[in-house]
Amino acid sequence: MDKTEFIELYQAGERDFSGVDLTGVELTDFKNNYKFSDINLSGANLTKAKLEFVNFTNANLENANLAEAEIACCDFNHANFSNAHLTDAVIFLSNFVEANFQSANLTNIYVKYSPNDLCDFSGANFSRADCSNAVLICNLSDSIFKDTNLNGI
């Protein structure tokens, strides 16, 4: 699905985009300030997506693939990322307050200056991740931190 069709369907009231292929989609227009609150992107493919100034509050991204995604200045408060794949993703200045990352694959993720207050990262894999200067006030039980950079936390 291309960016235009995705936006038009959402604006027409569609909220269920489970399994949709949005590989490489670019939602980066500061003037539009895209809002996709309450969207269902479970199982969606957002590999190499570029997301800036997008609001995904209460979004369902369970089992979604966001590998190599570039995420900046986005709002994912209360979003569900359980079992999602964010391998090699780059995240900067984005909010994830009370988001669910249970059993998410965050291998080699790079996170800077992004509040993760009250998130649930139980069982998440942070192997080789760079979370230096991330704000992690959350549940990290059973998480994996092999070769992870946590400087500045």
One Martini backbone bead per residue (centre of mass of N, CA, C, O) as a GRO file, in nm:
protein
  153
    1MET     BB    1   0.098   0.035   0.021
    2ASP     BB    2   0.059   0.359  -0.009
    3LYS     BB    3   0.056   0.660   0.139
    4THR     BB    4  -0.205   0.778   0.017
    5GLU     BB    5  -0.396   0.541   0.073
    6PHE     BB    6  -0.352   0.529   0.376
    7ILE     BB    7  -0.453   0.816   0.445
    8GLU     BB    8  -0.733   0.802   0.311
    9LEU     BB    9  -0.843   0.564   0.478
   10TYR     BB   10  -0.812   0.695   0.753
   11GLN     BB   11  -0.986   0.953   0.688
   12ALA     BB   12  -1.244   0.753   0.624
   13GLY     BB   13  -1.215   0.547   0.906
   14GLU     BB   14  -0.996   0.359   0.897
   15ARG     BB   15  -0.814   0.121   1.142
   16ASP     BB   16  -0.753  -0.154   0.986
   17PHE     BB   17  -0.393  -0.251   0.917
   18SER     BB   18  -0.347  -0.539   0.925
   19GLY     BB   19  -0.068  -0.658   0.741
   20VAL     BB   20   0.044  -0.423   0.609
   21ASP     BB   21   0.244  -0.278   0.342
   22LEU     BB   22   0.497  -0.011   0.444
   23THR     BB   23   0.752  -0.011   0.298
   24GLY     BB   24   0.928   0.291   0.314
   25VAL     BB   25   0.759   0.487   0.441
   26GLU     BB   26   0.682   0.852   0.437
   27LEU     BB   27   0.624   1.037   0.749
   28THR     BB   28   0.746   1.393   0.740
   29ASP     BB   29   0.529   1.622   0.769
   30PHE     BB   30   0.508   1.885   0.976
   31LYS     BB   31   0.244   2.029   0.875
   32ASN     BB   32   0.052   1.768   0.905
   33ASN     BB   33   0.069   1.605   1.156
   34TYR     BB   34   0.020   1.307   1.186
   35LYS     BB   35  -0.283   1.110   1.278
   36PHE     BB   36  -0.296   0.757   1.432
   37SER     BB   37  -0.504   0.700   1.633
   38ASP     BB   38  -0.609   0.376   1.704
   39ILE     BB   39  -0.441   0.200   1.530
   40ASN     BB   40  -0.410  -0.104   1.329
   41LEU     BB   41  -0.066  -0.264   1.294
   42SER     BB   42  -0.077  -0.555   1.306
   43GLY     BB   43   0.171  -0.714   1.124
   44ALA     BB   44   0.312  -0.490   0.999
   45ASN     BB   45   0.516  -0.341   0.735
   46LEU     BB   46   0.788  -0.096   0.841
   47THR     BB   47   1.028  -0.120   0.684
   48LYS     BB   48   1.215   0.163   0.651
   49ALA     BB   49   1.067   0.371   0.790
   50LYS     BB   50   0.967   0.726   0.797
   51LEU     BB   51   0.913   0.896   1.114
   52GLU     BB   52   0.765   1.228   1.154
   53PHE     BB   53   0.541   1.380   1.341
   54VAL     BB   54   0.379   1.131   1.472
   55ASN     BB   55   0.059   1.002   1.584
   56PHE     BB   56   0.033   0.680   1.792
   57THR     BB   57  -0.183   0.675   1.989
   58ASN     BB   58  -0.296   0.362   2.076
   59ALA     BB   59  -0.139   0.174   1.909
   60ASN     BB   60  -0.123  -0.133   1.713
   61LEU     BB   61   0.210  -0.318   1.694
   62GLU     BB   62   0.175  -0.607   1.694
   63ASN     BB   63   0.409  -0.782   1.516
   64ALA     BB   64   0.565  -0.564   1.397
   65ASN     BB   65   0.779  -0.424   1.134
   66LEU     BB   66   1.064  -0.188   1.224
   67ALA     BB   67   1.303  -0.233   1.064
   68GLU     BB   68   1.508   0.037   1.007
   69ALA     BB   69   1.371   0.260   1.137
   70GLU     BB   70   1.283   0.615   1.137
   71ILE     BB   71   1.240   0.795   1.451
   72ALA     BB   72   1.087   1.129   1.500
   73CYS     BB   73   0.885   1.309   1.691
   74CYS     BB   74   0.697   1.094   1.832
   75ASP     BB   75   0.376   0.938   1.935
   76PHE     BB   76   0.349   0.627   2.157
   77ASN     BB   77   0.138   0.643   2.360
   78HIS     BB   78  -0.001   0.342   2.455
   79ALA     BB   79   0.143   0.144   2.286
   80ASN     BB   80   0.167  -0.171   2.098
   81PHE     BB   81   0.487  -0.381   2.083
   82SER     BB   82   0.433  -0.668   2.099
   83ASN     BB   83   0.652  -0.865   1.924
   84ALA     BB   84   0.820  -0.662   1.793
   85HIS     BB   85   1.035  -0.531   1.524
   86LEU     BB   86   1.339  -0.307   1.590
   87THR     BB   87   1.572  -0.368   1.423
   88ASP     BB   88   1.788  -0.105   1.361
   89ALA     BB   89   1.657   0.125   1.490
   90VAL     BB   90   1.582   0.485   1.497
   91ILE     BB   91   1.548   0.691   1.797
   92PHE     BB   92   1.413   1.035   1.835
   93LEU     BB   93   1.228   1.228   2.025
   94SER     BB   94   1.024   1.009   2.157
   95ASN     BB   95   0.712   0.886   2.278
   96PHE     BB   96   0.648   0.595   2.535
   97VAL     BB   97   0.420   0.615   2.731
   98GLU     BB   98   0.292   0.320   2.836
   99ALA     BB   99   0.425   0.112   2.669
  100ASN     BB  100   0.432  -0.208   2.490
  101PHE     BB  101   0.736  -0.444   2.487
  102GLN     BB  102   0.674  -0.731   2.496
  103SER     BB  103   0.901  -0.932   2.343
  104ALA     BB  104   1.075  -0.743   2.195
  105ASN     BB  105   1.289  -0.659   1.917
  106LEU     BB  106   1.591  -0.447   2.002
  107THR     BB  107   1.817  -0.503   1.821
  108ASN     BB  108   2.033  -0.248   1.758
  109ILE     BB  109   1.915  -0.012   1.886
  110TYR     BB  110   1.856   0.354   1.867
  111VAL     BB  111   1.832   0.567   2.161
  112LYS     BB  112   1.728   0.919   2.200
  113TYR     BB  113   1.557   1.118   2.396
  114SER     BB  114   1.326   0.893   2.505
  115PRO     BB  115   1.047   0.850   2.668
  116ASN     BB  116   0.973   0.541   2.892
  117ASP     BB  117   0.743   0.567   3.084
  118LEU     BB  118   0.593   0.288   3.214
  119CYS     BB  119   0.701   0.057   3.065
  120ASP     BB  120   0.693  -0.271   2.899
  121PHE     BB  121   1.000  -0.486   2.875
  122SER     BB  122   0.927  -0.767   2.913
  123GLY     BB  123   1.138  -0.983   2.733
  124ALA     BB  124   1.324  -0.802   2.595
  125ASN     BB  125   1.562  -0.733   2.325
  126PHE     BB  126   1.885  -0.542   2.379
  127SER     BB  127   2.092  -0.632   2.191
  128ARG     BB  128   2.327  -0.399   2.097
  129ALA     BB  129   2.213  -0.155   2.222
  130ASP     BB  130   2.149   0.211   2.219
  131CYS     BB  131   2.048   0.376   2.537
  132SER     BB  132   2.177   0.636   2.557
  133ASN     BB  133   1.985   0.876   2.709
  134ALA     BB  134   1.758   0.729   2.799
  135VAL     BB  135   1.425   0.687   2.938
  136LEU     BB  136   1.401   0.428   3.202
  137ILE     BB  137   1.076   0.385   3.348
  138CYS     BB  138   1.051   0.040   3.398
  139ASN     BB  139   0.989  -0.284   3.285
  140LEU     BB  140   1.280  -0.534   3.281
  141SER     BB  141   1.191  -0.811   3.303
  142ASP     BB  142   1.363  -1.056   3.128
  143SER     BB  143   1.569  -0.898   2.990
  144ILE     BB  144   1.806  -0.833   2.726
  145PHE     BB  145   2.175  -0.710   2.773
  146LYS     BB  146   2.372  -0.768   2.535
  147ASP     BB  147   2.588  -0.529   2.461
  148THR     BB  148   2.472  -0.274   2.613
  149ASN     BB  149   2.407   0.078   2.605
  150LEU     BB  150   2.361   0.267   2.933
  151ASN     BB  151   2.463   0.540   2.915
  152GLY     BB  152   2.300   0.803   3.098
  153ILE     BB  153   2.060   0.660   3.278
   0.00000   0.00000   0.00000
